Structures are given as structure tokens and as C-alpha cells.
Amino acid sequence: MQTYARLPVSFVRGEGAYLYDEQGEAYLDALGGIAVCALGHAHPAVTRAICEQAQTLLHTSNLYGIQNQQALADKLCDISGVDRVFFCNSGAEANEAAIKIARRYGHHRNIDIPHIVVMENSFHGRTLATLTATANRKAQQGFEPLVEGFIRVPYNDIEAVAALARSRDDIVAVLVEPVQGEGGINIPSPGYLQGLKQLCEKHQWLLMLDEIQSGVGRTGRWFAFQHENIQPDVLTSAKALGNGVPISACLARGHAADILQPGTHGTTFGGNPLACAAALAVLESIERDNLLARIAELGAYMLSGFQTALSHYTAGANPAITAIRGKGLMIGIQLQRDCADLVKLALAQKLLINVTAGNVVRLLPPYILNDSEAERIVETVSSLIKQFLATP
């Protein structure tokens, strides 16, 4: 089905930070499959884990114990501070599980119609429930009736959430991205997540963090919430977790970890031996190669590079570039006008980027970039933006 307006290129091979098209031309990948291929393409450890597991066992179903799944759950609990994990196949499925946990939690509290607070500019998926939670009217259009039970407030506005607490008694959870990805790499003020946590504790709400895009090292910590001194009740992860193998996880702690019981939720493919083997290799590689520190270093270098190269366009009363934002290897450059044309301009320079929210150049490069590759991304993107802004 014609659900994507595809670019005029097909890739047949990948290695490290590069993809190769049918003619053998190399493209530097600064998008990483939309934050998925965090270890680059054909990573040796991930490839080896997939091949070895494919030779022994692919799938049994969750009716039986799965050793890789238990090992991966133990590892995720250790690095995130949660108690239990539900494995599934996509970010939307992980967020669906979180929404179901919140609703069941609300019914346990005798709330007939539990409501979840969600944010403007958010993106949580394209299933009916996650689409409703998502703040994109264009994506929602034509799929009504949407799912009830969501209340939307501005992102990075603690008072807006506090006001709801004073006026409603049917709220059970807050669902928020610690860094908004699809919404334009929006980074909240320091203390925002702490404020949400305090409100949730005071009113017995669940704090549910969508780290589909920001998790598994992307911001320089295992999870973005770890930049602040908080612990969520529910946490969702996907994208980089399998480096291209479909796997996601809904993680929970405390009371939220025991909400789902046999018969209340399930998945056929989720957490199968192959997907878990790949994810274990990803986590072990990030840890072994000390990539969290490297991500923080690379992100700071690239952000500084963009700020210097584009400083002329961020100055004045009416700047052509309204913001340059970044946390680790989540980088966004916001222009005053729509700039989707930059994607094709970059493609012509053999560089893969993305534009989200209409006017934000989004960069989600792999963690294994070397210094010269990072420099090439900064120089090429900066040059293209300057050329773009010079044309009416």
C-alpha cells in the first residue's frame, strides 16, 4: 500500500555508518533507520548473535520459558531500575501495553473511565490508542472515532498538569517523552520530569515515559530519564534495542509491574529467542565499547559545531534558524520555514537526514561514528542549510 512517499534510492548493503545503493554508491547514514541502527549496519556482534541463534532456535511462543528473554529482561531491569518487562515487537505495541497498564490500574482504583495525560507535539504510535495519544491531527484524520480517555496539555508545562490535578479525579497516569523526537527534538527544562514525578506521587498517578526514540543510549545515558534523579513507574523502549531486528519492551516497577497477569495481555512473536539474542548483543556492545560516554562526547561536539557554523542565522530579531537543540545523538535544527526539500538536497550529497515537524532537521546518527564522519555531517548539513536559506 502507498503509505510512504519514498525517496528515489534503494539500498542493498550496509556497513558501519554507511549504506550502499544498487550502483555501489555509499551514503553516510545520519538517520540510522530513524534511530534504530544505533550500532550502524552489519555490526559484527549483532550479526554473529543473529546467525548463531538462527542456527539453533527462532521461536517457541511465550507458552514456554525462553532463556534469552529472561537474560534480556534481567539486563534491562538492571540498567533501568524496573522490576518486570513485557516484550513485544514495536514501539506502538510497547505504548499500547503501557496504556493498558494505566487503564487496569485505574479500574483497580474504582475509576470507571481512567484518563491519561498526554502532551502537545507528542508521538506515541499509529495504533488507534497510541494515535489518539499522539498530538498530530493530520495523522488522526480519517480514523475517527478515536479512543476516549486522553487529556492533552502543553509539553514542558508543569502548571498545566497541576491544574488538571486540582480539577479532575479520573486521571491515572501521565504519558510523556523525556525528549520529543517526532515533535522536533524538543528538550524540556531541567526539573520538568522531577516535577511530573512529584505530581504523580502526590496523586497516585503512574509516570509513564515513552523512550522509544530516546532510550538505549541515544542521549548519552541508557535512558533519558537518568539525566534527572527520578524513576518512572512505566517505561517503553524499542527502536535501537534490536539494531534493526523488531523488538520492543514495556518495563514497569512497583505496583505497575504486577498489573498484567496471565490472560490480560499477550503477544505471539514478542520476546522470541532471535529478537532477544539481537537485543542482548546490542546492550552488551554498548557496555563493552563504553559507547554511552562516546555518545555524550559526539553529541556535544556536533551540537557545538552546528551552533558555530550557523551562528549568523540564529542571531537578530527575526532569525532564519530559531533553535539548535540536542541531547546526545538526538539533534534538531529548527528553521523559521518548512524545509522538507533539505532531505533530497542531502541525498544528492550522499547524506541521509530527515525533516520532522515540517521545519526541523532531525539527525539520529549511529553511535559508532568516527570523528571525520561526525565532522562531515556537521559541515554538509550546515552548508545545505545555508544554501537553502539563501533561496527564496
Coordinates of C-alpha atoms in Angstrom, one line a residue:
M1 CA 0.0 0.0 0.0
Q2 CA 1.2 3.5 -0.7
T3 CA 1.8 4.6 2.8
Y4 CA 5.2 6.1 2.2
A5 CA 6.3 8.7 -0.3
R6 CA 9.7 7.0 -0.8
L7 CA 12.9 8.7 -1.9
P8 CA 14.4 7.7 -5.2
V9 CA 17.0 5.3 -3.8
S10 CA 17.2 1.6 -2.8
F11 CA 19.9 0.2 -0.5
V12 CA 21.2 -3.3 -0.9
R13 CA 24.0 -3.3 1.7
G14 CA 25.2 -1.6 4.8
E15 CA 28.4 -1.4 6.8
G16 CA 29.1 0.7 9.8
A17 CA 27.7 4.2 9.3
Y18 CA 27.2 3.7 5.5
L19 CA 24.5 2.4 3.3
Y20 CA 25.2 1.3 -0.3
D21 CA 22.7 1.6 -3.2
E22 CA 22.3 -0.7 -6.2
Q23 CA 25.1 1.1 -8.1
G24 CA 27.5 0.7 -5.1
E25 CA 27.4 4.4 -4.1
A26 CA 28.0 5.0 -0.4
Y27 CA 25.7 7.2 1.7
L28 CA 26.6 8.4 5.2
D29 CA 23.6 7.5 7.3
A30 CA 22.8 10.3 9.8
L31 CA 19.3 8.9 10.4
G32 CA 20.1 5.3 11.4
G33 CA 16.8 3.9 10.2
I34 CA 15.0 6.5 12.3
A35 CA 17.1 5.9 15.5
V36 CA 17.1 2.1 15.0
C37 CA 20.5 1.2 13.7
A38 CA 22.4 2.7 16.6
L39 CA 25.4 0.4 16.2
G40 CA 25.4 1.0 12.5
H41 CA 24.9 -1.6 9.8
A42 CA 26.1 -5.2 9.8
H43 CA 27.5 -4.8 13.3
P44 CA 29.8 -7.8 13.9
A45 CA 28.4 -8.7 17.4
V46 CA 24.8 -8.3 16.4
T47 CA 25.3 -10.2 13.1
R48 CA 27.1 -13.0 15.0
A49 CA 24.3 -13.3 17.6
I50 CA 21.6 -13.4 14.9
C51 CA 23.4 -16.1 12.9
E52 CA 24.2 -18.3 15.9
Q53 CA 20.6 -18.0 17.2
A54 CA 19.1 -18.7 13.8
Q55 CA 21.1 -22.0 13.7
T56 CA 19.5 -23.2 17.0
L57 CA 16.1 -21.8 17.7
L58 CA 13.9 -19.0 16.3
H59 CA 10.6 -19.2 18.1
T60 CA 8.7 -21.3 20.6
S61 CA 6.0 -18.8 21.8
N62 CA 5.6 -17.4 25.2
L63 CA 3.8 -20.5 26.5
Y64 CA 7.3 -21.7 27.4
G65 CA 10.4 -20.4 29.1
I66 CA 12.8 -18.5 26.9
Q67 CA 16.4 -18.2 28.2
N68 CA 17.4 -15.3 26.0
Q69 CA 14.2 -13.4 27.1
Q70 CA 15.0 -13.9 30.8
A71 CA 18.6 -12.8 30.3
L72 CA 17.4 -9.7 28.4
A73 CA 14.8 -8.9 31.0
D74 CA 17.4 -9.2 33.7
K75 CA 19.7 -6.8 31.9
L76 CA 17.0 -4.2 31.1
C77 CA 15.9 -4.3 34.8
D78 CA 19.4 -3.8 35.9
I79 CA 20.1 -0.8 33.7
S80 CA 16.7 0.9 34.1
G81 CA 15.8 0.2 37.8
V82 CA 12.5 -1.5 37.0
D83 CA 11.1 -4.8 38.2
R84 CA 9.4 -6.5 35.2
V85 CA 9.4 -6.4 31.4
F86 CA 6.8 -7.3 28.8
F87 CA 8.4 -7.9 25.4
C88 CA 6.6 -7.0 22.1
N89 CA 7.6 -6.0 18.6
S90 CA 7.2 -2.3 18.0
G91 CA 7.2 1.0 19.9
A92 CA 3.5 1.4 19.4
E93 CA 2.9 -2.1 20.9
A94 CA 5.0 -1.2 23.9
N95 CA 3.0 2.0 24.4
E96 CA -0.3 0.1 24.0
A97 CA 0.9 -2.1 26.8
A98 CA 1.6 1.0 28.9
I99 CA -1.8 2.4 28.2
K100 CA -3.4 -1.0 29.2
I101 CA -1.5 -1.0 32.4
A102 CA -2.7 2.5 33.2
R103 CA -6.3 1.7 32.5
R104 CA -6.2 -1.5 34.5
Y105 CA -4.5 0.4 37.3
G106 CA -7.4 2.9 37.2
H107 CA -10.0 0.2 37.4
H108 CA -8.3 -1.3 40.4
R109 CA -8.8 2.2 42.0
N110 CA -12.5 2.1 41.0
I111 CA -12.2 4.8 38.4
D112 CA -14.8 3.9 35.7
I113 CA -13.2 5.9 32.9
P114 CA -9.5 6.3 33.6
H115 CA -7.8 9.2 31.8
I116 CA -4.1 9.6 30.8
V117 CA -2.5 13.0 30.5
V118 CA -0.6 13.3 27.2
M119 CA 1.3 16.2 25.6
E120 CA 1.2 18.6 22.7
N121 CA 3.7 17.7 19.9
S122 CA 3.9 14.1 21.2
F123 CA 4.2 11.0 19.1
H124 CA 3.4 7.5 20.5
G125 CA 2.5 5.4 17.6
R126 CA -0.2 4.7 14.9
T127 CA -2.5 2.1 16.5
L128 CA -5.8 3.6 17.5
A129 CA -4.9 4.1 21.1
T130 CA -1.4 5.4 20.5
L131 CA -2.7 7.5 17.6
T132 CA -5.1 9.2 20.0
A133 CA -2.3 9.8 22.5
T134 CA -0.3 11.3 19.6
A135 CA -0.7 15.1 19.0
N136 CA -0.9 15.0 15.2
R137 CA -4.3 15.9 13.9
K138 CA -3.2 15.1 10.3
A139 CA -2.2 11.6 11.3
Q140 CA -5.5 11.2 13.2
Q141 CA -7.7 12.5 10.4
G142 CA -9.9 9.9 8.8
F143 CA -9.6 7.3 11.6
E144 CA -12.3 8.6 13.9
P145 CA -13.8 7.7 16.3
L146 CA -10.7 8.0 18.3
V147 CA -10.2 6.3 21.7
E148 CA -11.5 8.2 24.7
G149 CA -9.5 8.6 27.9
F150 CA -6.8 11.1 27.0
I151 CA -6.3 14.7 28.1
R152 CA -3.8 16.8 26.3
V153 CA -1.7 19.7 27.8
P154 CA 1.3 21.7 26.6
Y155 CA 4.7 20.0 26.8
N156 CA 7.2 21.3 29.4
D157 CA 4.4 22.9 31.4
I158 CA 4.2 21.6 34.9
E159 CA 1.4 24.0 35.9
A160 CA -0.9 22.7 33.2
V161 CA -0.6 19.2 34.7
A162 CA -1.0 20.5 38.2
A163 CA -4.2 22.4 37.2
L164 CA -5.7 19.1 36.0
A165 CA -5.0 17.5 39.4
R166 CA -7.0 20.3 41.0
S167 CA -10.0 19.9 38.7
R168 CA -10.3 16.2 37.9
D169 CA -10.4 12.9 39.9
D170 CA -10.3 10.5 36.9
I171 CA -6.6 10.8 36.0
V172 CA -4.5 7.7 36.4
A173 CA -1.3 8.4 34.6
V174 CA 1.0 10.8 32.7
L175 CA 2.5 9.6 29.4
V176 CA 5.4 11.7 28.2
E177 CA 8.5 11.6 26.1
P178 CA 11.6 12.8 28.0
V179 CA 12.8 14.2 24.7
Q180 CA 10.2 14.6 22.0
G181 CA 11.6 13.0 18.8
E182 CA 8.9 13.3 16.0
G183 CA 7.8 16.5 17.5
G184 CA 11.1 18.2 16.7
I185 CA 13.7 17.1 19.2
N186 CA 12.1 19.1 22.0
I187 CA 14.0 19.0 25.2
P188 CA 12.2 20.0 28.4
S189 CA 13.6 22.4 31.0
P190 CA 15.7 20.9 33.8
G191 CA 13.3 19.7 36.6
Y192 CA 10.4 19.1 34.3
L193 CA 10.5 15.3 34.8
Q194 CA 11.1 15.7 38.5
G195 CA 8.0 17.9 38.7
L196 CA 5.9 15.4 36.9
K197 CA 7.2 12.6 39.2
Q198 CA 6.2 14.7 42.3
L199 CA 2.7 15.3 41.0
C200 CA 2.3 11.6 40.1
E201 CA 3.4 10.5 43.6
K202 CA 1.1 13.0 45.3
H203 CA -1.9 12.0 43.3
Q204 CA -1.2 8.3 42.9
W205 CA -0.8 8.5 39.2
L206 CA 1.6 6.4 37.1
L207 CA 4.5 8.3 35.5
M208 CA 4.9 6.6 32.1
L209 CA 7.9 7.5 30.0
D210 CA 8.0 6.9 26.2
E211 CA 11.7 6.3 25.5
I212 CA 11.1 4.6 22.1
Q213 CA 13.4 7.1 20.4
S214 CA 15.4 8.5 23.3
G215 CA 16.3 5.2 25.0
V216 CA 19.0 2.6 24.8
G217 CA 21.8 5.1 24.9
R218 CA 20.6 7.7 22.4
T219 CA 21.1 10.7 24.8
G220 CA 24.3 9.5 26.4
R221 CA 22.6 7.6 29.2
W222 CA 20.9 4.2 29.0
F223 CA 17.6 6.2 29.2
A224 CA 17.0 9.9 29.0
F225 CA 15.2 10.0 32.4
Q226 CA 18.5 9.1 34.0
H227 CA 19.7 12.7 33.4
E228 CA 17.3 13.6 36.2
N229 CA 17.0 12.0 39.6
I230 CA 13.7 10.2 39.0
Q231 CA 12.4 6.7 38.4
P232 CA 9.3 6.1 36.2
D233 CA 6.6 3.6 37.0
V234 CA 6.4 2.5 33.4
L235 CA 9.0 2.9 30.7
T236 CA 8.8 1.9 27.0
S237 CA 11.7 1.0 24.7
A238 CA 12.1 -0.1 21.1
K239 CA 14.0 1.3 18.0
A240 CA 17.7 0.9 19.0
L241 CA 17.0 -2.1 21.2
G242 CA 17.4 -4.6 18.4
N243 CA 19.5 -2.6 15.9
G244 CA 17.0 -3.4 13.2
V245 CA 15.5 -6.7 14.5
P246 CA 11.9 -5.9 15.6
I247 CA 11.7 -5.9 19.4
S248 CA 10.3 -3.6 22.0
A249 CA 9.6 -3.6 25.7
C250 CA 7.2 -2.2 28.2
L251 CA 9.0 -2.0 31.6
A252 CA 7.4 -1.4 34.9
R253 CA 8.2 -1.2 38.6
G254 CA 6.2 -1.4 41.9
H255 CA 2.5 -1.9 41.7
A256 CA 2.5 -1.2 37.9
A257 CA 4.7 -4.3 37.4
D258 CA 2.1 -6.6 38.7
I259 CA -1.0 -5.2 36.9
L260 CA -0.8 -7.5 33.9
Q261 CA -1.5 -11.2 34.8
P262 CA -2.0 -14.3 32.7
G263 CA -4.8 -13.8 30.2
T264 CA -4.8 -9.9 30.5
H265 CA -2.3 -9.3 27.7
G266 CA -0.1 -11.2 25.3
T267 CA 1.9 -11.4 22.1
T268 CA 2.8 -14.3 19.7
F269 CA 6.2 -13.0 18.5
G270 CA 7.2 -10.8 21.3
G271 CA 10.5 -11.6 23.0
N272 CA 11.3 -14.6 20.9
P273 CA 14.8 -16.2 21.0
L274 CA 16.1 -14.4 17.9
A275 CA 15.0 -10.9 18.8
C276 CA 16.2 -11.2 22.3
A277 CA 19.6 -12.5 21.1
A278 CA 20.0 -9.5 18.9
A279 CA 19.0 -7.1 21.7
L280 CA 21.4 -8.7 24.2
A281 CA 24.2 -8.2 21.7
V282 CA 23.2 -4.6 21.4
L283 CA 23.3 -3.9 25.1
E284 CA 26.5 -5.8 25.6
S285 CA 28.2 -4.0 22.8
I286 CA 27.2 -0.6 24.1
E287 CA 28.5 -1.5 27.5
R288 CA 31.7 -3.2 26.3
D289 CA 32.7 -0.4 24.0
N290 CA 31.9 2.3 26.5
L291 CA 29.6 3.9 24.0
L292 CA 27.5 5.9 26.4
A293 CA 30.5 8.2 27.1
R294 CA 31.2 8.3 23.3
I295 CA 27.6 9.3 22.5
A296 CA 27.8 12.2 25.0
E297 CA 31.1 13.3 23.6
L298 CA 30.0 13.1 19.9
G299 CA 26.7 14.8 20.7
A300 CA 28.4 17.8 22.4
Y301 CA 30.9 18.1 19.5
M302 CA 28.3 18.1 16.8
L303 CA 25.9 20.4 18.7
S304 CA 28.8 22.9 19.2
G305 CA 29.8 22.5 15.5
F306 CA 26.3 23.4 14.3
Q307 CA 26.0 26.3 16.7
T308 CA 29.3 27.8 15.4
A309 CA 28.6 27.1 11.7
L310 CA 25.1 28.5 11.8
S311 CA 25.5 31.3 14.4
H312 CA 24.9 34.0 11.8
Y313 CA 21.4 32.6 11.1
T314 CA 20.4 32.3 14.8
A315 CA 21.0 36.0 15.6
G316 CA 18.8 39.0 15.3
A317 CA 15.1 39.8 16.0
N318 CA 13.8 37.5 13.2
P319 CA 16.4 34.6 12.9
A320 CA 16.2 32.2 10.0
I321 CA 17.1 29.4 12.4
T322 CA 15.0 29.6 15.6
A323 CA 16.7 26.8 17.6
I324 CA 19.5 24.3 17.6
R325 CA 18.7 21.6 20.1
G326 CA 20.5 18.4 21.1
K327 CA 20.9 15.8 23.8
G328 CA 23.5 13.2 23.0
L329 CA 22.9 12.0 19.4
M330 CA 19.4 13.4 19.1
I331 CA 19.9 16.7 17.3
G332 CA 17.4 19.1 15.8
I333 CA 17.9 22.3 13.8
Q334 CA 14.7 24.3 13.6
L335 CA 14.2 26.7 10.7
Q336 CA 11.7 29.5 10.6
R337 CA 10.1 28.0 7.5
D338 CA 9.4 24.5 6.2
C339 CA 12.4 22.7 4.9
A340 CA 11.4 19.3 3.7
D341 CA 13.4 19.9 0.5
L342 CA 16.6 19.6 2.5
V343 CA 16.1 15.8 2.6
K344 CA 16.6 15.5 -1.2
L345 CA 19.4 18.0 -1.2
A346 CA 21.2 16.0 1.3
L347 CA 20.5 12.8 -0.6
A348 CA 22.2 14.3 -3.6
Q349 CA 25.3 14.8 -1.4
K350 CA 25.1 11.1 -0.3
L351 CA 23.9 12.0 3.2
L352 CA 20.8 10.6 4.8
I353 CA 18.9 13.1 7.1
N354 CA 15.3 13.7 8.0
V355 CA 13.0 16.6 8.5
T356 CA 10.3 16.3 11.1
A357 CA 7.5 18.7 12.3
G358 CA 7.8 20.4 8.9
N359 CA 10.7 22.7 9.8
V360 CA 13.2 20.7 12.0
V361 CA 16.2 19.0 10.5
R362 CA 16.5 15.8 12.6
L363 CA 19.7 13.9 13.0
L364 CA 19.9 10.5 14.7
P365 CA 23.2 9.1 13.6
P366 CA 24.7 5.8 14.8
Y367 CA 26.8 5.7 18.0
I368 CA 29.8 4.2 16.1
L369 CA 30.5 7.4 14.1
N370 CA 34.2 8.3 13.9
D371 CA 35.3 12.0 14.2
S372 CA 35.6 12.6 10.5
E373 CA 32.1 11.2 9.8
A374 CA 30.7 13.4 12.5
E375 CA 32.5 16.4 11.0
R376 CA 31.2 15.6 7.6
I377 CA 27.6 15.5 8.9
V378 CA 28.1 18.9 10.5
E379 CA 29.8 20.5 7.5
T380 CA 27.4 19.1 4.9
V381 CA 24.2 19.8 6.8
S382 CA 25.3 23.3 7.7
S383 CA 26.3 24.0 4.1
L384 CA 23.0 22.7 2.8
I385 CA 21.0 24.8 5.3
K386 CA 22.9 27.9 4.2
Q387 CA 22.2 27.2 0.6
F388 CA 18.6 26.6 1.3
L389 CA 18.2 29.8 3.3
A390 CA 19.8 31.8 0.5
T391 CA 17.0 30.8 -1.9
P392 CA 13.5 32.4 -1.6

